[in-house]
Amino acid sequence: MNVEKLSISLPASLVGFIENYKLEKGCKSRSQVVEKALELLRNQELEGAYRLASQEVDSAWDVTIVDGLTDETW
């Protein structure tokens, strides 16, 4: 995996949380903990986007599914 080094500043409480999580969950590094957290955040954002997209109504789809053709014609 291609990685880039990044320097961030965090409150002591978050650094403590990261360190405790690393020890409790057996992560190899603080970076691994932050990576897991960012992946969860990205997945949360994607779920929201998928949820919004699934709510969109496409009236053309309704016409397509009632066109009289059955699955067997394909």
XYZ file of N, CA, C and O in Angstrom:
296
model
N 0.845 -1.171 0.000
C 0.000 0.000 0.000
C 0.893 1.237 0.000
O 1.846 1.336 0.760
N 0.562 2.172 -0.845
C 1.296 3.426 -0.925
C 0.782 4.348 0.177
O -0.411 4.620 0.260
N 1.667 4.832 1.038
C 1.242 5.678 2.151
C 1.974 7.011 2.122
O 3.057 7.129 1.550
N 1.363 8.008 2.731
C 1.979 9.310 2.896
C 1.995 9.636 4.379
O 1.070 9.285 5.109
N 3.034 10.293 4.810
C 3.143 10.697 6.200
C 2.394 12.008 6.397
O 2.451 12.902 5.559
N 1.684 12.095 7.524
C 0.864 13.250 7.814
C 1.043 13.605 9.286
O 1.070 12.725 10.137
N 1.176 14.855 9.576
C 1.299 15.305 10.961
C 0.017 16.022 11.343
O -0.438 16.924 10.633
N -0.589 15.615 12.482
C -1.817 16.263 12.948
C -1.674 16.625 14.423
O -0.894 16.012 15.150
N -2.446 17.599 14.831
C -2.489 17.990 16.244
C -3.852 17.616 16.793
O -4.881 17.931 16.182
N -3.849 16.943 17.937
C -5.100 16.496 18.557
C -5.093 16.847 20.038
O -4.033 16.896 20.662
N -6.288 17.018 20.609
C -6.359 17.211 22.055
C -5.836 15.956 22.779
O -5.924 14.839 22.263
N -5.315 16.175 23.970
C -4.758 15.064 24.751
C -5.778 13.950 24.973
O -5.419 12.764 24.983
N -7.040 14.306 25.122
C -8.066 13.281 25.350
C -8.194 12.336 24.159
O -8.372 11.125 24.334
N -8.094 12.873 22.939
C -8.170 12.015 21.752
C -6.915 11.175 21.595
O -6.985 10.005 21.198
N -5.763 11.750 21.904
C -4.517 10.986 21.838
C -4.585 9.831 22.833
O -4.206 8.698 22.513
N -5.117 10.095 24.014
C -5.292 9.031 25.006
C -6.233 7.953 24.518
O -5.987 6.761 24.707
N -7.312 8.375 23.885
C -8.259 7.395 23.340
C -7.589 6.528 22.283
O -7.750 5.303 22.268
N -6.842 7.163 21.397
C -6.149 6.432 20.337
C -5.187 5.422 20.938
O -5.135 4.255 20.517
N -4.419 5.849 21.926
C -3.444 4.959 22.553
C -4.139 3.786 23.257
O -3.720 2.629 23.122
N -5.204 4.067 24.002
C -5.957 2.992 24.669
C -6.562 2.023 23.662
O -6.522 0.808 23.860
N -7.123 2.562 22.602
C -7.720 1.704 21.575
C -6.653 0.811 20.956
O -6.864 -0.386 20.754
N -5.515 1.395 20.673
C -4.404 0.635 20.080
C -4.023 -0.536 20.966
O -3.881 -1.673 20.490
N -3.895 -0.286 22.257
C -3.499 -1.340 23.192
C -4.600 -2.385 23.368
O -4.332 -3.587 23.358
N -5.838 -1.935 23.523
C -6.957 -2.849 23.763
C -7.287 -3.708 22.551
O -7.679 -4.870 22.691
N -7.158 -3.145 21.369
C -7.558 -3.861 20.148
C -6.380 -4.498 19.425
O -6.554 -5.147 18.395
N -5.178 -4.309 19.929
C -4.011 -4.944 19.320
C -3.586 -4.330 17.999
O -3.014 -5.025 17.148
N -3.851 -3.052 17.822
C -3.414 -2.382 16.595
C -1.902 -2.199 16.645
O -1.310 -2.069 17.715
N -1.283 -2.185 15.496
C 0.170 -2.072 15.414
C 0.676 -0.668 15.703
O 1.810 -0.494 16.139
N -0.151 0.334 15.431
C 0.309 1.718 15.579
C -0.878 2.651 15.765
O -2.029 2.275 15.529
N -0.570 3.869 16.163
C -1.599 4.896 16.231
C -2.153 5.181 14.840
O -3.343 5.448 14.675
N -1.277 5.123 13.870
C -1.715 5.361 12.489
C -2.795 4.368 12.078
O -3.749 4.739 11.383
N -2.649 3.127 12.506
C -3.648 2.115 12.168
C -4.999 2.453 12.809
O -6.043 2.257 12.196
N -4.976 2.972 14.024
C -6.210 3.375 14.694
C -6.869 4.520 13.930
O -8.075 4.492 13.661
N -6.099 5.520 13.564
C -6.636 6.664 12.826
C -7.159 6.208 11.464
O -8.221 6.652 11.009
N -6.446 5.304 10.814
C -6.893 4.780 9.521
C -8.246 4.094 9.654
O -9.151 4.310 8.840
N -8.406 3.270 10.696
C -9.696 2.596 10.922
C -10.807 3.613 11.144
O -11.912 3.470 10.617
N -10.515 4.653 11.921
C -11.516 5.677 12.205
C -11.927 6.409 10.929
O -13.114 6.674 10.701
N -10.952 6.724 10.089
C -11.259 7.426 8.841
C -12.031 6.539 7.872
O -12.915 7.020 7.149
N -11.733 5.248 7.857
C -12.497 4.327 7.008
C -13.948 4.263 7.464
O -14.871 4.244 6.642
N -14.165 4.238 8.785
C -15.536 4.243 9.301
C -16.264 5.521 8.914
O -17.436 5.497 8.530
N -15.575 6.648 9.009
C -16.166 7.930 8.633
C -16.513 7.961 7.145
O -17.598 8.399 6.752
N -15.609 7.450 6.315
C -15.867 7.406 4.874
C -17.063 6.511 4.576
O -17.936 6.867 3.780
N -17.140 5.354 5.227
C -18.265 4.443 5.009
C -19.585 5.077 5.442
O -20.605 4.907 4.778
N -19.552 5.815 6.543
C -20.743 6.510 7.013
C -21.212 7.526 5.972
O -22.408 7.638 5.684
N -20.278 8.265 5.400
C -20.620 9.240 4.367
C -21.194 8.548 3.129
O -22.167 9.020 2.531
N -20.586 7.432 2.731
C -21.080 6.701 1.562
C -22.475 6.148 1.804
O -23.329 6.183 0.915
N -22.725 5.631 2.999
C -24.057 5.112 3.314
C -25.105 6.206 3.183
O -26.189 5.975 2.655
N -24.768 7.392 3.666
C -25.700 8.518 3.532
C -25.961 8.873 2.079
O -27.100 9.127 1.691
N -24.909 8.873 1.276
C -25.067 9.185 -0.154
C -25.897 8.113 -0.852
O -26.759 8.438 -1.683
N -25.657 6.838 -0.526
C -26.439 5.756 -1.134
C -27.902 5.844 -0.702
O -28.812 5.602 -1.494
N -28.125 6.194 0.560
C -29.485 6.318 1.063
C -30.227 7.420 0.299
O -31.376 7.224 -0.129
N -29.577 8.552 0.103
C -30.201 9.642 -0.654
C -30.461 9.236 -2.101
O -31.517 9.532 -2.654
N -29.501 8.566 -2.709
C -29.664 8.148 -4.105
C -30.805 7.158 -4.260
O -31.534 7.195 -5.251
N -30.982 6.290 -3.273
C -32.044 5.290 -3.380
C -33.425 5.907 -3.214
O -34.430 5.306 -3.593
N -33.492 7.110 -2.670
C -34.772 7.787 -2.481
C -35.205 8.560 -3.724
O -36.345 8.998 -3.813
N -34.288 8.720 -4.664
C -34.633 9.435 -5.886
C -35.621 8.603 -6.694
O -35.497 7.392 -6.803
N -36.602 9.253 -7.261
C -37.626 8.578 -8.042
C -37.382 8.877 -9.510
O -37.225 10.021 -9.910
N -37.348 7.820 -10.305
C -37.158 7.967 -11.742
C -38.419 7.458 -12.427
O -38.651 6.255 -12.511
N -39.254 8.369 -12.896
C -40.525 7.968 -13.506
C -40.317 7.138 -14.770
O -41.173 6.329 -15.133
N -39.192 7.317 -15.444
C -38.917 6.514 -16.641
C -38.759 5.037 -16.277
O -39.076 4.155 -17.069
N -38.290 4.753 -15.083
C -38.134 3.363 -14.654
C -39.493 2.680 -14.540
O -39.654 1.538 -14.940
N -40.498 3.396 -14.026
C -41.837 2.826 -13.913
C -42.371 2.418 -15.287
O -43.004 1.378 -15.428
N -42.112 3.209 -16.304
C -42.550 2.884 -17.661
C -41.818 1.648 -18.159
O -42.406 0.766 -18.788
N -40.552 1.549 -17.857
C -39.742 0.424 -18.326
C -40.195 -0.891 -17.719
O -40.265 -1.900 -18.413
N -40.523 -0.898 -16.433
C -40.855 -2.166 -15.792
C -42.265 -2.637 -16.120
O -42.609 -3.774 -15.850
N -43.083 -1.786 -16.709
C -44.439 -2.203 -17.085
C -44.606 -2.182 -18.604
O -45.690 -1.953 -19.107
N -43.556 -2.477 -19.334
C -43.610 -2.409 -20.793
C -44.224 -3.647 -21.421
O -44.342 -3.730 -22.639
N -44.622 -4.629 -20.606
C -45.281 -5.801 -21.129
C -44.324 -6.943 -21.460
O -44.760 -8.046 -21.750
N -43.045 -6.709 -21.428
C -42.099 -7.761 -21.704
C -41.866 -8.582 -20.444
O -41.816 -8.068 -19.341
N -41.722 -9.873 -20.624
C -41.439 -10.727 -19.479
C -39.957 -11.051 -19.474
O -39.255 -10.857 -20.462
N -39.479 -11.594 -18.393
C -38.072 -11.957 -18.276
C -37.666 -12.976 -19.336
O -36.519 -13.011 -19.769
N -38.608 -13.819 -19.752
C -38.297 -14.883 -20.683
C -37.952 -14.364 -22.079
O -37.321 -15.046 -22.870
N -38.382 -13.158 -22.407
C -38.079 -12.635 -23.733
C -36.623 -12.259 -23.877
O -36.136 -12.078 -24.974
N -35.915 -12.084 -22.802
C -34.512 -11.745 -22.871
C -33.748 -13.012 -22.962
O -32.758 -13.293 -23.306
